PDB file of C-alpha atoms in Angstrom:
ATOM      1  CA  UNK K   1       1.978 -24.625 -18.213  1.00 72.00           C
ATOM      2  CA  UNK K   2       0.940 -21.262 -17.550  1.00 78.00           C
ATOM      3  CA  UNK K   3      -1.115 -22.117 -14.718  1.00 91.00           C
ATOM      4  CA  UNK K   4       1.190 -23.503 -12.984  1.00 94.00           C
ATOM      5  CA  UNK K   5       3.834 -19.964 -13.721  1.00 94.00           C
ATOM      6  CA  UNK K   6       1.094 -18.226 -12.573  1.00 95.00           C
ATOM      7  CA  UNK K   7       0.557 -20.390  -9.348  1.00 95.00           C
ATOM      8  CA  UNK K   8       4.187 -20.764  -9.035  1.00 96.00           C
ATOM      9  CA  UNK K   9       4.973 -16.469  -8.633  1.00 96.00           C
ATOM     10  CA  UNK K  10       2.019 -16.193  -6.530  1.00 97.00           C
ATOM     11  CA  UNK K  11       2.961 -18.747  -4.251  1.00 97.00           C
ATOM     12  CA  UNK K  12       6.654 -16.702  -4.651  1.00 97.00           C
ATOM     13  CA  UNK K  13       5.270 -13.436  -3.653  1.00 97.00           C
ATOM     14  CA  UNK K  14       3.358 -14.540  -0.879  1.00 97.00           C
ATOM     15  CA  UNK K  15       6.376 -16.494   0.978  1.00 98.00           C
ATOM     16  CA  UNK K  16       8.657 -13.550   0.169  1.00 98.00           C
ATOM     17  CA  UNK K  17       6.735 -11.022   1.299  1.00 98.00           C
ATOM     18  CA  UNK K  18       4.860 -13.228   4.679  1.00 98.00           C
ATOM     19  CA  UNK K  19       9.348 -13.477   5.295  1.00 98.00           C
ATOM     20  CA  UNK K  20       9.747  -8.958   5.196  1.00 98.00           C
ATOM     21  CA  UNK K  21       6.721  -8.763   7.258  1.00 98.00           C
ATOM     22  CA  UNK K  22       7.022 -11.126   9.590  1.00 98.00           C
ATOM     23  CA  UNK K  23       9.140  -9.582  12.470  1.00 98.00           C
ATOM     24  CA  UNK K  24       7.167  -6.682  12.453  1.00 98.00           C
ATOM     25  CA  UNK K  25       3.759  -8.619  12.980  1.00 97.00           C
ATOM     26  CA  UNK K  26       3.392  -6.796  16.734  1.00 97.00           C
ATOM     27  CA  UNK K  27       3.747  -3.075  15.150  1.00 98.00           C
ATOM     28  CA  UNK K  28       0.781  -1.616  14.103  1.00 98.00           C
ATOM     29  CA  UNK K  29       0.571  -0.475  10.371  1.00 98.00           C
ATOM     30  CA  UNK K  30      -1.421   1.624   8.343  1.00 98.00           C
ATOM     31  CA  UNK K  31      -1.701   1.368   4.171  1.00 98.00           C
ATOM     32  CA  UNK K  32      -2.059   4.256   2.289  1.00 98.00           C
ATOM     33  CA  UNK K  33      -3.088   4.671  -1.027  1.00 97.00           C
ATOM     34  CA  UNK K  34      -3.156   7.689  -3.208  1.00 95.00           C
ATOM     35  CA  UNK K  35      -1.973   9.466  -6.352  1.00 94.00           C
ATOM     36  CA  UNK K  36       1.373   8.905  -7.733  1.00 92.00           C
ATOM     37  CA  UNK K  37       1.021  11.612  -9.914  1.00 91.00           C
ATOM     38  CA  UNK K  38       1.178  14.016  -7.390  1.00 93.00           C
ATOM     39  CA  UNK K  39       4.725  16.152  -7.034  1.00 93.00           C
ATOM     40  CA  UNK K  40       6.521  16.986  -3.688  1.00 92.00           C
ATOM     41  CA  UNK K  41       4.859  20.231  -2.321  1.00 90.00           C
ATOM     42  CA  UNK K  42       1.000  19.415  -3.774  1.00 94.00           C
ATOM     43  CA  UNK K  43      -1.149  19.928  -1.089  1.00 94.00           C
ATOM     44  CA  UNK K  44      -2.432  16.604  -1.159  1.00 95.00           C
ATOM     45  CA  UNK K  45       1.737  15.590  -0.678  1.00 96.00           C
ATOM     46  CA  UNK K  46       1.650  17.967   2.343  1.00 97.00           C
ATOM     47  CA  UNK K  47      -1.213  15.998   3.909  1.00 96.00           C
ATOM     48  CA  UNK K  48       0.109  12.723   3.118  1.00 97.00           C
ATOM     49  CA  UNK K  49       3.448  13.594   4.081  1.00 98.00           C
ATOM     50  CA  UNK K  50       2.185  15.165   7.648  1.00 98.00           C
ATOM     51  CA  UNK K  51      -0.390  12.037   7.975  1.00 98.00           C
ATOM     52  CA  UNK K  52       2.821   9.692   8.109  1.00 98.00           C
ATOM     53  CA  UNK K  53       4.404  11.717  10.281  1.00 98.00           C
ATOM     54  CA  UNK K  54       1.628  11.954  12.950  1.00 98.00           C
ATOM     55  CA  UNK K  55       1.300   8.118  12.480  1.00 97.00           C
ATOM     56  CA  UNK K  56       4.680   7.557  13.234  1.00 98.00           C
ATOM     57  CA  UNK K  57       4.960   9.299  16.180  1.00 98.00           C
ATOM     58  CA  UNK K  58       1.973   7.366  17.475  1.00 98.00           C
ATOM     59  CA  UNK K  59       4.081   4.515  16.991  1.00 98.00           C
ATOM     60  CA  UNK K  60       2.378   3.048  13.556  1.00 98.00           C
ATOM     61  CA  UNK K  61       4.292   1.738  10.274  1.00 98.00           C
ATOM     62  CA  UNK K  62       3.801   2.911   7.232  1.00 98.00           C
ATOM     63  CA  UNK K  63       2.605   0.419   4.331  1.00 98.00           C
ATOM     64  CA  UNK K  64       2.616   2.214   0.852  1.00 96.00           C
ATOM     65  CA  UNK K  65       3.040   1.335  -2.882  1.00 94.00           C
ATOM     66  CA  UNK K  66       7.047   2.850  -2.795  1.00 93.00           C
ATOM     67  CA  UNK K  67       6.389   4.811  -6.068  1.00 91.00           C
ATOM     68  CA  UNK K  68       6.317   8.469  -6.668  1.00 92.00           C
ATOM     69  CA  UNK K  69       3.637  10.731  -5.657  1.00 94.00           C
ATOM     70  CA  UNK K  70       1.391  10.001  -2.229  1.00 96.00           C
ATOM     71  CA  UNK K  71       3.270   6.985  -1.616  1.00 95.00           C
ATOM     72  CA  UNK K  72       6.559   8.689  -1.918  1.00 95.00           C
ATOM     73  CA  UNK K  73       4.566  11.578   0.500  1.00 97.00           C
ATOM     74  CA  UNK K  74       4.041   8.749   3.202  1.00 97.00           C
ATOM     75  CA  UNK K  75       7.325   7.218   3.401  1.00 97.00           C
ATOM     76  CA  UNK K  76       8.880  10.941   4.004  1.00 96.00           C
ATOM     77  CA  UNK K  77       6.655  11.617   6.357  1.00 97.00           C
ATOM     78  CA  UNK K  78       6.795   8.710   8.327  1.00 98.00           C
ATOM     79  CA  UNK K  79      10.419   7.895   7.280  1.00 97.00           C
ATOM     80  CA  UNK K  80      12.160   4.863   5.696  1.00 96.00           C
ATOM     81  CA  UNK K  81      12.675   3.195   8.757  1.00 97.00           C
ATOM     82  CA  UNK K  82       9.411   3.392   9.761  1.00 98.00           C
ATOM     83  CA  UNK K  83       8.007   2.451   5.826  1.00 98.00           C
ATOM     84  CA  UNK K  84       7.321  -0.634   4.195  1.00 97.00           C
ATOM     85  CA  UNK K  85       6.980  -0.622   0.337  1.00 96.00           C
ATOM     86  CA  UNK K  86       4.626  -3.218  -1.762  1.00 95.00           C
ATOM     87  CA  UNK K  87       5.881  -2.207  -4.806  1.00 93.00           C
ATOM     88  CA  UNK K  88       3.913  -3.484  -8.497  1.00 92.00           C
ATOM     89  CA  UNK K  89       5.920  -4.115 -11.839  1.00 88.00           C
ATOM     90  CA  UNK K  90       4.371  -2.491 -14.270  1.00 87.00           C
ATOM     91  CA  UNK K  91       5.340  -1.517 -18.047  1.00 84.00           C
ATOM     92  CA  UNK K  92       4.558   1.781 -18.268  1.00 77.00           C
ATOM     93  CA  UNK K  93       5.734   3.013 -14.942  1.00 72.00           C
ATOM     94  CA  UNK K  94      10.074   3.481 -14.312  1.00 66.00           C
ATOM     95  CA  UNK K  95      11.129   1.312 -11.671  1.00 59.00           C
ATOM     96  CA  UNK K  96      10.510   2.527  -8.072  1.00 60.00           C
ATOM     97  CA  UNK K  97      13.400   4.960  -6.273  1.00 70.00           C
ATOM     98  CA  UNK K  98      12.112   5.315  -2.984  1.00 85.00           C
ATOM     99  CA  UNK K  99      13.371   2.533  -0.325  1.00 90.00           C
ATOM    100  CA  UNK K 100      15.034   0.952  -3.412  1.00 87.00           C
ATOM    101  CA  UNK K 101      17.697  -0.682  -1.360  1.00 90.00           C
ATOM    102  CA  UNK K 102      15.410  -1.161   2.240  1.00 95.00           C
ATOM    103  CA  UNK K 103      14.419  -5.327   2.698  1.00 96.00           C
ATOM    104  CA  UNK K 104      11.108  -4.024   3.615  1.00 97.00           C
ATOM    105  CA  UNK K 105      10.497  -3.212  -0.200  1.00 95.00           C
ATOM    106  CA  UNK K 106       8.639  -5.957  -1.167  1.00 95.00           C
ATOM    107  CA  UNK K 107       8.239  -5.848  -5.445  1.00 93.00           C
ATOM    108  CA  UNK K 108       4.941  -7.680  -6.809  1.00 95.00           C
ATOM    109  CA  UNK K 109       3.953  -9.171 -10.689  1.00 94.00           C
ATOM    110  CA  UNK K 110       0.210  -9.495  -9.756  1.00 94.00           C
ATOM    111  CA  UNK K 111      -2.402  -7.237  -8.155  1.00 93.00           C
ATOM    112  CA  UNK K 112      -3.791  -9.445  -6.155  1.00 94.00           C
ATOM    113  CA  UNK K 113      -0.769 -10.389  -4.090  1.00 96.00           C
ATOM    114  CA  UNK K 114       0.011  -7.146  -3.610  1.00 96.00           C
ATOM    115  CA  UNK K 115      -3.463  -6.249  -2.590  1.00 95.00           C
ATOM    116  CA  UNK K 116      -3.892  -8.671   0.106  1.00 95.00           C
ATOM    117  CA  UNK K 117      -0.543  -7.553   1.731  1.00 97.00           C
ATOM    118  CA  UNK K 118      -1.642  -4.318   1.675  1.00 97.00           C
ATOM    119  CA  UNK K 119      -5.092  -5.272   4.025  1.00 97.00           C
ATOM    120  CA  UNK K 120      -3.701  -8.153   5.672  1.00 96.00           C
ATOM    121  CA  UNK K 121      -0.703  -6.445   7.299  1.00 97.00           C
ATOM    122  CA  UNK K 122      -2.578  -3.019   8.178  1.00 98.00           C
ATOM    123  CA  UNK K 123      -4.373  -1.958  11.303  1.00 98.00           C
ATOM    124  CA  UNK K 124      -6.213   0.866   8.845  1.00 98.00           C
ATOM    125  CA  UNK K 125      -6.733   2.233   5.515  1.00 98.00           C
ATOM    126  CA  UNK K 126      -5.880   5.669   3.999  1.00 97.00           C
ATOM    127  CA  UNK K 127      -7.180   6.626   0.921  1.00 96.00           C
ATOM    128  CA  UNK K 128      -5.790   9.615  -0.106  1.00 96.00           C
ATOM    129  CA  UNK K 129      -7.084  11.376  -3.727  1.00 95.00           C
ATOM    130  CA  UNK K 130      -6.296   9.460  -6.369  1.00 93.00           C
ATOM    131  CA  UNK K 131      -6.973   7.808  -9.883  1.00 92.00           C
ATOM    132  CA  UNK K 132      -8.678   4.399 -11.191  1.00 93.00           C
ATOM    133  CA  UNK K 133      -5.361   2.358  -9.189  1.00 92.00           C
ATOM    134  CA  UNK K 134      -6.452   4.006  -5.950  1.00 94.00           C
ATOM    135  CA  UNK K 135     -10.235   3.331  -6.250  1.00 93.00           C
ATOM    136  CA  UNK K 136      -9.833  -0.051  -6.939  1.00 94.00           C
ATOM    137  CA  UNK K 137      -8.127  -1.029  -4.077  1.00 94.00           C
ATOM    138  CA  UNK K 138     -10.781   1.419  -1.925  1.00 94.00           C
ATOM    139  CA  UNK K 139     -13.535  -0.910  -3.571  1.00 94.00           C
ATOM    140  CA  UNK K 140     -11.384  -3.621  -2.941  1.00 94.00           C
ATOM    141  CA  UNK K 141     -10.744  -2.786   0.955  1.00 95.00           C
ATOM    142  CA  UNK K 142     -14.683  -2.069   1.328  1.00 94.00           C
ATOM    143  CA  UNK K 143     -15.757  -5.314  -0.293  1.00 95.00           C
ATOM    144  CA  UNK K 144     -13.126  -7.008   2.213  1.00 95.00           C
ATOM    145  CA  UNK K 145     -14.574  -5.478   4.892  1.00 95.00           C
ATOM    146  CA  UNK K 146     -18.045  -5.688   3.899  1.00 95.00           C
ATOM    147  CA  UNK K 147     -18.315  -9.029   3.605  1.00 97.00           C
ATOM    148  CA  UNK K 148     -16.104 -10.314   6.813  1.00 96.00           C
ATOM    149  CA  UNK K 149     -13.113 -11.179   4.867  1.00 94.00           C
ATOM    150  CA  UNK K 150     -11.013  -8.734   6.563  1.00 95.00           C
ATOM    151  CA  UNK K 151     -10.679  -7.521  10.048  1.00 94.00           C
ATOM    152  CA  UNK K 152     -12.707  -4.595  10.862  1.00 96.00           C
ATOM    153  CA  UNK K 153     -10.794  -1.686  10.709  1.00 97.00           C
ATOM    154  CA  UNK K 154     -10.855   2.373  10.045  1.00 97.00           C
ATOM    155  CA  UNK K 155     -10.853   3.589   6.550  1.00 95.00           C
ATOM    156  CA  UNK K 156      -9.890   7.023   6.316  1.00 95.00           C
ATOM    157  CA  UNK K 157     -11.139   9.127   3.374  1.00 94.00           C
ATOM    158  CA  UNK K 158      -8.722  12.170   3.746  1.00 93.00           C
ATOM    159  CA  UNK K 159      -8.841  14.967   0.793  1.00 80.00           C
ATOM    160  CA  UNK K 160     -10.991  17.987   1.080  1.00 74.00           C
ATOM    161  CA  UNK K 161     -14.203  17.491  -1.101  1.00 85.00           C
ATOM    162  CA  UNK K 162     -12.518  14.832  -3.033  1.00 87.00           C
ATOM    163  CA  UNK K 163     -14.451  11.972  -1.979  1.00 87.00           C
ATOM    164  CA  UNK K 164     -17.636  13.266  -1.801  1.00 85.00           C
ATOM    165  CA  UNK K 165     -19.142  12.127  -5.145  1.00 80.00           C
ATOM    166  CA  UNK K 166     -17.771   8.880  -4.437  1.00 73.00           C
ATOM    167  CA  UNK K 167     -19.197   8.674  -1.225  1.00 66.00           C
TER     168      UNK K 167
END
């Protein structure tokens, strides 16, 4: 039985969210993922916030995780109407406030829904600085990528020295 709860919300998810993205399949996107930890003002915000700007007014669409920190930084920059959200439940975390009441908030149960929204709808990859949540889907865009199971596409490793261990 749980199987089939388990194949039942993914197959959920996926029609939901395939319905919010659909008329918007001819604008280019970009996902960005990063911190939520960090506060408005950080300069890591700043650059987040100023990278969705600049990608908006090259006519791109912003694809973040709708929570606080980076995400929050690249919906402001490139505004709500130029923002979609994938948004995760999880426990520990108060629901999400930003684009709370925009239908291109999409809200996920599993990971791996929300993942391949995240690379299947964008036209590049930002990863911003960020914790374990933000490395894993970096390893997870590389080993798409890697291995043909996503388009080719840029990934952008913004954030002073920050990636240069990882690199």
């Amino acid at each position: 039985i749980l199987d089939l709860k388990v194949v039942s919300r993914t197959m959920y998810e996926f029609r939901y969210a395939a319905r919010v993205f659909k008329p918007y399949r001819s604008i280019r996107k970009v996902s960005s993922f990063g911190s939520a930890r960090a506060p408005d003002g950080e300069p890591h915000y700043k650059m987040a916030a100023d990278f969705g700007h600049q990608m908006a007014d090259q006519g791109f669409m912003a694809i973040t995780g709708a929570a606080s920190g980076i995400m929050k930084a690249g919906i402001d920059g490139a505004g709500e109407e130029n923002s979609f959200g994938v948004n995760i439940i999880l426990p520990f975390e108060s629901p999400t406030v930003v684009m709370q009441d925009d239908p291109k908030l999409v809200t996920f149960h599993f990971f791996f829904t929300r993942k391949i929204f995240f690379v299947m709808e964008a036209d590049a990859i930002t990863l911003f600085p960020g914790g374990f949540g933000t490395q894993d889907e970096g390893f997870e865009v590389l080993t798409l990528l890697q291995t043909g199971k996503a388009q080719p596409m840029p990934l952008v490793l913004p954030g002073d020295n920050f990636w240069e261990s990882w690199d």
